[in-house]
PDB file of C-alpha atoms in Angstrom:
ATOM      1  CA  UNK X   1      48.307  15.005  -7.713  1.00  0.00           C
ATOM      2  CA  UNK X   2      44.563  15.168  -7.000  1.00  0.00           C
ATOM      3  CA  UNK X   3      43.060  11.961  -5.682  1.00  0.00           C
ATOM      4  CA  UNK X   4      39.497  11.070  -6.708  1.00  0.00           C
ATOM      5  CA  UNK X   5      36.903  11.070  -3.924  1.00  0.00           C
ATOM      6  CA  UNK X   6      36.247   7.607  -2.551  1.00  0.00           C
ATOM      7  CA  UNK X   7      32.627   7.316  -1.492  1.00  0.00           C
ATOM      8  CA  UNK X   8      31.399   4.280   0.472  1.00  0.00           C
ATOM      9  CA  UNK X   9      28.200   3.933  -1.567  1.00  0.00           C
ATOM     10  CA  UNK X  10      27.870   0.172  -2.044  1.00  0.00           C
ATOM     11  CA  UNK X  11      25.602  -0.545   0.932  1.00  0.00           C
ATOM     12  CA  UNK X  12      24.138   2.929   0.605  1.00  0.00           C
ATOM     13  CA  UNK X  13      22.860   2.113  -2.885  1.00  0.00           C
ATOM     14  CA  UNK X  14      20.692  -0.613  -1.406  1.00  0.00           C
ATOM     15  CA  UNK X  15      19.560   0.827   1.931  1.00  0.00           C
ATOM     16  CA  UNK X  16      18.235   4.387   1.954  1.00  0.00           C
ATOM     17  CA  UNK X  17      18.650   4.660   5.743  1.00  0.00           C
ATOM     18  CA  UNK X  18      22.262   3.548   5.461  1.00  0.00           C
ATOM     19  CA  UNK X  19      22.698   6.256   2.811  1.00  0.00           C
ATOM     20  CA  UNK X  20      21.284   8.892   5.126  1.00  0.00           C
ATOM     21  CA  UNK X  21      23.605   7.882   7.930  1.00  0.00           C
ATOM     22  CA  UNK X  22      26.562   7.989   5.578  1.00  0.00           C
ATOM     23  CA  UNK X  23      25.623  11.418   4.206  1.00  0.00           C
ATOM     24  CA  UNK X  24      27.941  13.233   6.614  1.00  0.00           C
ATOM     25  CA  UNK X  25      30.843  11.031   5.475  1.00  0.00           C
ATOM     26  CA  UNK X  26      30.364  11.901   1.809  1.00  0.00           C
ATOM     27  CA  UNK X  27      32.235  15.197   1.810  1.00  0.00           C
ATOM     28  CA  UNK X  28      35.474  15.342  -0.183  1.00  0.00           C
ATOM     29  CA  UNK X  29      38.141  17.758   0.898  1.00  0.00           C
ATOM     30  CA  UNK X  30      40.311  18.314  -2.195  1.00  0.00           C
ATOM     31  CA  UNK X  31      39.533  21.749  -3.651  1.00  0.00           C
ATOM     32  CA  UNK X  32      36.917  22.611  -6.301  1.00  0.00           C
ATOM     33  CA  UNK X  33      36.007  19.001  -6.694  1.00  0.00           C
ATOM     34  CA  UNK X  34      34.959  19.022  -3.040  1.00  0.00           C
ATOM     35  CA  UNK X  35      32.380  21.799  -3.523  1.00  0.00           C
ATOM     36  CA  UNK X  36      30.978  20.415  -6.763  1.00  0.00           C
ATOM     37  CA  UNK X  37      30.979  16.928  -5.237  1.00  0.00           C
ATOM     38  CA  UNK X  38      29.121  18.100  -2.143  1.00  0.00           C
ATOM     39  CA  UNK X  39      26.409  19.798  -4.219  1.00  0.00           C
ATOM     40  CA  UNK X  40      25.991  16.954  -6.685  1.00  0.00           C
ATOM     41  CA  UNK X  41      26.025  14.488  -3.795  1.00  0.00           C
ATOM     42  CA  UNK X  42      23.164  16.254  -1.995  1.00  0.00           C
ATOM     43  CA  UNK X  43      20.961  16.495  -5.116  1.00  0.00           C
ATOM     44  CA  UNK X  44      21.793  12.950  -6.090  1.00  0.00           C
ATOM     45  CA  UNK X  45      21.063  11.664  -2.589  1.00  0.00           C
ATOM     46  CA  UNK X  46      17.667  13.406  -2.479  1.00  0.00           C
ATOM     47  CA  UNK X  47      16.916  12.057  -5.944  1.00  0.00           C
ATOM     48  CA  UNK X  48      17.699   8.516  -4.775  1.00  0.00           C
ATOM     49  CA  UNK X  49      15.419   8.825  -1.757  1.00  0.00           C
ATOM     50  CA  UNK X  50      12.656  10.093  -4.037  1.00  0.00           C
ATOM     51  CA  UNK X  51      13.149   7.237  -6.490  1.00  0.00           C
ATOM     52  CA  UNK X  52      12.580   4.783  -3.622  1.00  0.00           C
ATOM     53  CA  UNK X  53       9.472   6.680  -2.477  1.00  0.00           C
ATOM     54  CA  UNK X  54       8.123   6.735  -6.053  1.00  0.00           C
ATOM     55  CA  UNK X  55       8.685   2.985  -6.445  1.00  0.00           C
ATOM     56  CA  UNK X  56       6.890   2.272  -3.169  1.00  0.00           C
ATOM     57  CA  UNK X  57       4.013   4.600  -4.129  1.00  0.00           C
ATOM     58  CA  UNK X  58       3.558   2.737  -7.427  1.00  0.00           C
ATOM     59  CA  UNK X  59       3.469  -0.566  -5.519  1.00  0.00           C
ATOM     60  CA  UNK X  60       0.916   0.890  -3.073  1.00  0.00           C
ATOM     61  CA  UNK X  61      -1.338   2.115  -5.917  1.00  0.00           C
ATOM     62  CA  UNK X  62      -1.287  -1.272  -7.672  1.00  0.00           C
ATOM     63  CA  UNK X  63      -1.901  -3.104  -4.366  1.00  0.00           C
ATOM     64  CA  UNK X  64      -4.833  -0.804  -3.579  1.00  0.00           C
ATOM     65  CA  UNK X  65      -6.249  -1.325  -7.087  1.00  0.00           C
ATOM     66  CA  UNK X  66      -6.130  -5.090  -6.554  1.00  0.00           C
ATOM     67  CA  UNK X  67      -7.705  -4.752  -3.096  1.00  0.00           C
ATOM     68  CA  UNK X  68     -10.647  -2.805  -4.549  1.00  0.00           C
ATOM     69  CA  UNK X  69     -11.054  -5.409  -7.309  1.00  0.00           C
ATOM     70  CA  UNK X  70     -11.478  -8.038  -4.601  1.00  0.00           C
ATOM     71  CA  UNK X  71     -13.811  -6.004  -2.389  1.00  0.00           C
ATOM     72  CA  UNK X  72     -15.940  -5.285  -5.464  1.00  0.00           C
ATOM     73  CA  UNK X  73     -16.123  -9.042  -6.144  1.00  0.00           C
ATOM     74  CA  UNK X  74     -17.017  -9.597  -2.462  1.00  0.00           C
ATOM     75  CA  UNK X  75     -19.844  -7.059  -2.747  1.00  0.00           C
ATOM     76  CA  UNK X  76     -21.227  -8.777  -5.834  1.00  0.00           C
ATOM     77  CA  UNK X  77     -20.795 -12.212  -4.236  1.00  0.00           C
ATOM     78  CA  UNK X  78     -22.609 -11.172  -1.034  1.00  0.00           C
ATOM     79  CA  UNK X  79     -25.468  -9.645  -3.020  1.00  0.00           C
ATOM     80  CA  UNK X  80     -25.789 -12.795  -5.205  1.00  0.00           C
ATOM     81  CA  UNK X  81     -25.844 -15.040  -2.115  1.00  0.00           C
ATOM     82  CA  UNK X  82     -28.089 -12.823   0.068  1.00  0.00           C
ATOM     83  CA  UNK X  83     -25.303 -12.363   2.640  1.00  0.00           C
ATOM     84  CA  UNK X  84     -25.292  -9.247   4.886  1.00  0.00           C
ATOM     85  CA  UNK X  85     -23.128  -6.425   3.452  1.00  0.00           C
ATOM     86  CA  UNK X  86     -21.493  -5.466   6.790  1.00  0.00           C
ATOM     87  CA  UNK X  87     -19.655  -7.666   9.315  1.00  0.00           C
ATOM     88  CA  UNK X  88     -18.541  -5.618  12.340  1.00  0.00           C
ATOM     89  CA  UNK X  89     -16.700  -8.603  13.901  1.00  0.00           C
ATOM     90  CA  UNK X  90     -14.583  -8.977  10.765  1.00  0.00           C
ATOM     91  CA  UNK X  91     -13.616  -5.272  10.851  1.00  0.00           C
ATOM     92  CA  UNK X  92     -12.547  -5.517  14.499  1.00  0.00           C
ATOM     93  CA  UNK X  93     -10.398  -8.579  13.726  1.00  0.00           C
ATOM     94  CA  UNK X  94      -8.803  -6.753  10.764  1.00  0.00           C
ATOM     95  CA  UNK X  95      -7.919  -3.740  12.942  1.00  0.00           C
ATOM     96  CA  UNK X  96      -6.407  -5.915  15.688  1.00  0.00           C
ATOM     97  CA  UNK X  97      -4.356  -7.851  13.120  1.00  0.00           C
ATOM     98  CA  UNK X  98      -3.093  -4.741  11.303  1.00  0.00           C
ATOM     99  CA  UNK X  99      -2.118  -3.024  14.560  1.00  0.00           C
ATOM    100  CA  UNK X 100       0.010  -6.083  15.425  1.00  0.00           C
ATOM    101  CA  UNK X 101       1.612  -6.127  11.960  1.00  0.00           C
ATOM    102  CA  UNK X 102       2.247  -2.372  12.181  1.00  0.00           C
ATOM    103  CA  UNK X 103       3.992  -2.750  15.547  1.00  0.00           C
ATOM    104  CA  UNK X 104       6.208  -5.481  14.057  1.00  0.00           C
ATOM    105  CA  UNK X 105       7.068  -3.202  11.103  1.00  0.00           C
ATOM    106  CA  UNK X 106       7.784  -0.229  13.425  1.00  0.00           C
ATOM    107  CA  UNK X 107       4.809   1.673  11.987  1.00  0.00           C
ATOM    108  CA  UNK X 108       2.518   3.633  14.337  1.00  0.00           C
ATOM    109  CA  UNK X 109      -0.408   1.230  15.111  1.00  0.00           C
ATOM    110  CA  UNK X 110      -2.738   4.253  15.362  1.00  0.00           C
ATOM    111  CA  UNK X 111      -1.849   5.125  11.773  1.00  0.00           C
ATOM    112  CA  UNK X 112      -2.481   1.551  10.579  1.00  0.00           C
ATOM    113  CA  UNK X 113      -5.983   1.710  12.086  1.00  0.00           C
ATOM    114  CA  UNK X 114      -6.630   5.140  10.507  1.00  0.00           C
ATOM    115  CA  UNK X 115      -5.375   3.743   7.190  1.00  0.00           C
ATOM    116  CA  UNK X 116      -7.683   0.708   7.308  1.00  0.00           C
ATOM    117  CA  UNK X 117     -10.689   2.916   8.130  1.00  0.00           C
ATOM    118  CA  UNK X 118      -9.709   5.251   5.256  1.00  0.00           C
ATOM    119  CA  UNK X 119      -9.683   2.278   2.847  1.00  0.00           C
ATOM    120  CA  UNK X 120     -12.892   0.723   4.247  1.00  0.00           C
ATOM    121  CA  UNK X 121     -14.685   4.096   3.905  1.00  0.00           C
ATOM    122  CA  UNK X 122     -13.779   4.027   0.221  1.00  0.00           C
ATOM    123  CA  UNK X 123     -15.044   0.432  -0.108  1.00  0.00           C
ATOM    124  CA  UNK X 124     -18.378   1.538   1.410  1.00  0.00           C
ATOM    125  CA  UNK X 125     -18.523   4.462  -1.051  1.00  0.00           C
ATOM    126  CA  UNK X 126     -17.909   2.008  -3.922  1.00  0.00           C
ATOM    127  CA  UNK X 127     -20.692  -0.300  -2.708  1.00  0.00           C
ATOM    128  CA  UNK X 128     -23.118   2.605  -2.321  1.00  0.00           C
ATOM    129  CA  UNK X 129     -22.299   3.821  -5.822  1.00  0.00           C
ATOM    130  CA  UNK X 130     -22.946   0.318  -7.229  1.00  0.00           C
ATOM    131  CA  UNK X 131     -26.249   0.140  -5.304  1.00  0.00           C
ATOM    132  CA  UNK X 132     -27.373   3.552  -6.591  1.00  0.00           C
ATOM    133  CA  UNK X 133     -26.378   2.697 -10.170  1.00  0.00           C
ATOM    134  CA  UNK X 134     -27.955  -0.800 -10.008  1.00  0.00           C
TER     135      UNK X 134
ATOM    136  CA  UNK S   1     -24.896 -43.927  -8.322  1.00  0.00           C
ATOM    137  CA  UNK S   2     -24.142 -40.417  -6.999  1.00  0.00           C
ATOM    138  CA  UNK S   3     -21.549 -38.488  -8.964  1.00  0.00           C
ATOM    139  CA  UNK S   4     -19.222 -36.118  -7.079  1.00  0.00           C
ATOM    140  CA  UNK S   5     -19.661 -32.415  -7.796  1.00  0.00           C
ATOM    141  CA  UNK S   6     -17.157 -31.157 -10.341  1.00  0.00           C
ATOM    142  CA  UNK S   7     -16.209 -27.578  -9.573  1.00  0.00           C
ATOM    143  CA  UNK S   8     -14.134 -25.562 -12.031  1.00  0.00           C
ATOM    144  CA  UNK S   9     -11.852 -24.115  -9.331  1.00  0.00           C
ATOM    145  CA  UNK S  10      -8.407 -24.222 -10.899  1.00  0.00           C
ATOM    146  CA  UNK S  11      -8.400 -20.684 -12.330  1.00  0.00           C
ATOM    147  CA  UNK S  12     -10.657 -19.566  -9.507  1.00  0.00           C
ATOM    148  CA  UNK S  13      -8.008 -20.474  -6.924  1.00  0.00           C
ATOM    149  CA  UNK S  14      -5.704 -17.921  -8.502  1.00  0.00           C
ATOM    150  CA  UNK S  15      -8.031 -15.097  -9.542  1.00  0.00           C
ATOM    151  CA  UNK S  16     -10.584 -13.909  -6.983  1.00  0.00           C
ATOM    152  CA  UNK S  17     -12.647 -12.132  -9.659  1.00  0.00           C
ATOM    153  CA  UNK S  18     -12.785 -15.326 -11.713  1.00  0.00           C
ATOM    154  CA  UNK S  19     -14.002 -17.078  -8.561  1.00  0.00           C
ATOM    155  CA  UNK S  20     -16.765 -14.530  -8.069  1.00  0.00           C
ATOM    156  CA  UNK S  21     -17.932 -14.893 -11.650  1.00  0.00           C
ATOM    157  CA  UNK S  22     -17.970 -18.661 -11.266  1.00  0.00           C
ATOM    158  CA  UNK S  23     -19.911 -18.540  -7.985  1.00  0.00           C
ATOM    159  CA  UNK S  24     -23.237 -19.102  -9.728  1.00  0.00           C
ATOM    160  CA  UNK S  25     -21.800 -22.196 -11.430  1.00  0.00           C
ATOM    161  CA  UNK S  26     -20.776 -23.775  -8.143  1.00  0.00           C
ATOM    162  CA  UNK S  27     -24.150 -25.240  -7.215  1.00  0.00           C
ATOM    163  CA  UNK S  28     -24.414 -29.025  -7.308  1.00  0.00           C
ATOM    164  CA  UNK S  29     -27.808 -30.535  -7.975  1.00  0.00           C
ATOM    165  CA  UNK S  30     -27.607 -34.043  -6.541  1.00  0.00           C
ATOM    166  CA  UNK S  31     -29.525 -34.172  -3.267  1.00  0.00           C
ATOM    167  CA  UNK S  32     -28.191 -33.528   0.258  1.00  0.00           C
ATOM    168  CA  UNK S  33     -24.690 -33.075  -1.032  1.00  0.00           C
ATOM    169  CA  UNK S  34     -25.981 -30.134  -3.047  1.00  0.00           C
ATOM    170  CA  UNK S  35     -27.240 -28.237   0.013  1.00  0.00           C
ATOM    171  CA  UNK S  36     -24.168 -28.953   2.162  1.00  0.00           C
ATOM    172  CA  UNK S  37     -21.948 -28.131  -0.811  1.00  0.00           C
ATOM    173  CA  UNK S  38     -23.694 -24.825  -1.467  1.00  0.00           C
ATOM    174  CA  UNK S  39     -23.313 -23.738   2.173  1.00  0.00           C
ATOM    175  CA  UNK S  40     -19.707 -24.806   2.501  1.00  0.00           C
ATOM    176  CA  UNK S  41     -18.966 -23.275  -0.895  1.00  0.00           C
ATOM    177  CA  UNK S  42     -20.306 -19.842   0.130  1.00  0.00           C
ATOM    178  CA  UNK S  43     -18.402 -19.734   3.444  1.00  0.00           C
ATOM    179  CA  UNK S  44     -15.277 -21.062   1.794  1.00  0.00           C
ATOM    180  CA  UNK S  45     -15.541 -18.556  -1.042  1.00  0.00           C
ATOM    181  CA  UNK S  46     -15.913 -15.607   1.368  1.00  0.00           C
ATOM    182  CA  UNK S  47     -12.993 -16.954   3.386  1.00  0.00           C
ATOM    183  CA  UNK S  48     -10.832 -17.078   0.244  1.00  0.00           C
ATOM    184  CA  UNK S  49     -11.678 -13.496  -0.679  1.00  0.00           C
ATOM    185  CA  UNK S  50     -10.812 -12.416   2.869  1.00  0.00           C
ATOM    186  CA  UNK S  51      -7.513 -14.290   2.784  1.00  0.00           C
ATOM    187  CA  UNK S  52      -6.550 -12.314  -0.342  1.00  0.00           C
ATOM    188  CA  UNK S  53      -7.613  -9.027   1.273  1.00  0.00           C
ATOM    189  CA  UNK S  54      -5.625  -9.879   4.432  1.00  0.00           C
ATOM    190  CA  UNK S  55      -2.511 -10.704   2.382  1.00  0.00           C
ATOM    191  CA  UNK S  56      -2.779  -7.428   0.481  1.00  0.00           C
ATOM    192  CA  UNK S  57      -3.336  -5.470   3.724  1.00  0.00           C
ATOM    193  CA  UNK S  58      -0.173  -6.986   5.215  1.00  0.00           C
ATOM    194  CA  UNK S  59       1.760  -5.984   2.072  1.00  0.00           C
ATOM    195  CA  UNK S  60       0.310  -2.440   2.296  1.00  0.00           C
ATOM    196  CA  UNK S  61       1.301  -2.098   5.979  1.00  0.00           C
ATOM    197  CA  UNK S  62       4.887  -3.230   5.312  1.00  0.00           C
ATOM    198  CA  UNK S  63       5.140  -0.960   2.236  1.00  0.00           C
ATOM    199  CA  UNK S  64       3.857   2.000   4.259  1.00  0.00           C
ATOM    200  CA  UNK S  65       6.314   1.207   7.072  1.00  0.00           C
ATOM    201  CA  UNK S  66       9.179   1.259   4.567  1.00  0.00           C
ATOM    202  CA  UNK S  67       7.874   4.495   3.011  1.00  0.00           C
ATOM    203  CA  UNK S  68       7.884   6.213   6.437  1.00  0.00           C
ATOM    204  CA  UNK S  69      11.417   4.923   7.115  1.00  0.00           C
ATOM    205  CA  UNK S  70      12.539   6.675   3.939  1.00  0.00           C
ATOM    206  CA  UNK S  71      10.639   9.928   4.545  1.00  0.00           C
ATOM    207  CA  UNK S  72      12.110  10.014   8.052  1.00  0.00           C
ATOM    208  CA  UNK S  73      15.592   9.653   6.541  1.00  0.00           C
ATOM    209  CA  UNK S  74      14.721  12.419   4.039  1.00  0.00           C
ATOM    210  CA  UNK S  75      13.656  14.692   6.907  1.00  0.00           C
ATOM    211  CA  UNK S  76      16.933  14.083   8.743  1.00  0.00           C
ATOM    212  CA  UNK S  77      18.945  14.497   5.527  1.00  0.00           C
ATOM    213  CA  UNK S  78      17.245  17.799   4.652  1.00  0.00           C
ATOM    214  CA  UNK S  79      17.808  19.138   8.178  1.00  0.00           C
ATOM    215  CA  UNK S  80      21.492  18.088   8.109  1.00  0.00           C
ATOM    216  CA  UNK S  81      22.004  19.779   4.710  1.00  0.00           C
ATOM    217  CA  UNK S  82      19.935  22.920   5.417  1.00  0.00           C
ATOM    218  CA  UNK S  83      17.494  22.046   2.614  1.00  0.00           C
ATOM    219  CA  UNK S  84      13.891  23.394   2.760  1.00  0.00           C
ATOM    220  CA  UNK S  85      11.466  20.883   4.338  1.00  0.00           C
ATOM    221  CA  UNK S  86       8.646  21.411   1.790  1.00  0.00           C
ATOM    222  CA  UNK S  87       8.747  21.186  -2.018  1.00  0.00           C
ATOM    223  CA  UNK S  88       5.324  22.016  -3.530  1.00  0.00           C
ATOM    224  CA  UNK S  89       6.504  21.242  -7.094  1.00  0.00           C
ATOM    225  CA  UNK S  90       7.520  17.736  -6.039  1.00  0.00           C
ATOM    226  CA  UNK S  91       4.080  17.101  -4.485  1.00  0.00           C
ATOM    227  CA  UNK S  92       2.310  18.219  -7.675  1.00  0.00           C
ATOM    228  CA  UNK S  93       4.485  15.888  -9.767  1.00  0.00           C
ATOM    229  CA  UNK S  94       3.757  12.997  -7.383  1.00  0.00           C
ATOM    230  CA  UNK S  95      -0.008  13.587  -7.645  1.00  0.00           C
ATOM    231  CA  UNK S  96       0.092  13.743 -11.455  1.00  0.00           C
ATOM    232  CA  UNK S  97       2.147  10.551 -11.624  1.00  0.00           C
ATOM    233  CA  UNK S  98      -0.036   8.618  -9.180  1.00  0.00           C
ATOM    234  CA  UNK S  99      -3.250   9.668 -10.962  1.00  0.00           C
ATOM    235  CA  UNK S 100      -1.796   8.261 -14.220  1.00  0.00           C
ATOM    236  CA  UNK S 101      -0.743   5.012 -12.506  1.00  0.00           C
ATOM    237  CA  UNK S 102      -4.175   4.740 -10.858  1.00  0.00           C
ATOM    238  CA  UNK S 103      -5.938   5.136 -14.218  1.00  0.00           C
ATOM    239  CA  UNK S 104      -3.739   2.364 -15.658  1.00  0.00           C
ATOM    240  CA  UNK S 105      -4.618   0.098 -12.714  1.00  0.00           C
ATOM    241  CA  UNK S 106      -8.349   0.900 -13.021  1.00  0.00           C
ATOM    242  CA  UNK S 107      -8.309   2.661  -9.632  1.00  0.00           C
ATOM    243  CA  UNK S 108     -10.227   5.933  -9.185  1.00  0.00           C
ATOM    244  CA  UNK S 109      -7.605   8.707  -9.760  1.00  0.00           C
ATOM    245  CA  UNK S 110      -9.456  10.895  -7.227  1.00  0.00           C
ATOM    246  CA  UNK S 111      -8.880   8.206  -4.613  1.00  0.00           C
ATOM    247  CA  UNK S 112      -5.171   7.942  -5.475  1.00  0.00           C
ATOM    248  CA  UNK S 113      -4.813  11.685  -4.889  1.00  0.00           C
ATOM    249  CA  UNK S 114      -6.741  11.495  -1.596  1.00  0.00           C
ATOM    250  CA  UNK S 115      -4.532   8.562  -0.586  1.00  0.00           C
ATOM    251  CA  UNK S 116      -1.286  10.439  -1.324  1.00  0.00           C
ATOM    252  CA  UNK S 117      -2.493  13.469   0.653  1.00  0.00           C
ATOM    253  CA  UNK S 118      -3.482  11.158   3.532  1.00  0.00           C
ATOM    254  CA  UNK S 119       0.046   9.699   3.582  1.00  0.00           C
ATOM    255  CA  UNK S 120       1.790  13.081   3.163  1.00  0.00           C
ATOM    256  CA  UNK S 121      -0.279  14.520   6.061  1.00  0.00           C
ATOM    257  CA  UNK S 122       1.110  11.709   8.225  1.00  0.00           C
ATOM    258  CA  UNK S 123       4.665  12.451   7.030  1.00  0.00           C
ATOM    259  CA  UNK S 124       4.195  16.108   8.050  1.00  0.00           C
ATOM    260  CA  UNK S 125       2.888  14.977  11.461  1.00  0.00           C
ATOM    261  CA  UNK S 126       5.999  12.791  11.877  1.00  0.00           C
ATOM    262  CA  UNK S 127       8.310  15.677  10.973  1.00  0.00           C
ATOM    263  CA  UNK S 128       6.526  18.030  13.379  1.00  0.00           C
ATOM    264  CA  UNK S 129       6.794  15.459  16.169  1.00  0.00           C
ATOM    265  CA  UNK S 130      10.547  15.079  15.519  1.00  0.00           C
ATOM    266  CA  UNK S 131      10.949  18.891  15.504  1.00  0.00           C
ATOM    267  CA  UNK S 132       9.036  19.239  18.800  1.00  0.00           C
ATOM    268  CA  UNK S 133      10.986  16.402  20.426  1.00  0.00           C
ATOM    269  CA  UNK S 134      14.368  17.651  19.120  1.00  0.00           C
TER     270      UNK S 134
END
């Protein structure tokens, strides 16, 4: 009698890191099924990781789109109220805050600062484009 | 008798862009209150925009942290299963998908591609660091 493979995938379905750590335990040892199972398991596992990455990327894109909607409104608001376009103190406070949040989230604080500057550079490009078109 | 200023802020509390468009309607015209109100209104409005930006930035940082947790797990999984580290076809599919999502969200598709490359460059740096440390 050939027993079906029992795979401890419940937690692993929810937590990608848990899945990765369980990957070595997901080998079945009963004949042909073992080989096919190992191959399918690897492809399926990679596919699950990628599904999570794709979901997060979609969330990031929509969040960034909303952020640029707001910074565009800020640009228009500042222009309408004769407020200065730049505020170096604000940028410094943003960097300090994001570095703290990054450390809490176990993300490299250097990367969080690079990321904010990358986004702010794009905001400046947007504002310059609006100024040149206006 | 001095009437209090009536400000149409209900929708504006929820939608920053609606707030920006209503900014010109937020001037009161009854004496000293008008001047104080205009000043407070401008500072308060800018503060509200910034609160939204700060909330979105926190969400972005936590999303990015989770994304790097998964790509780190992918790196370890690929190494454990002797899978190739790079997959150029996958990257092309990601770019195509994100450009479509960006267009739907009214975000510059060029920026979405630059953003993905910025993130993938960091993933590669992480993997190289792990390889050098290992």
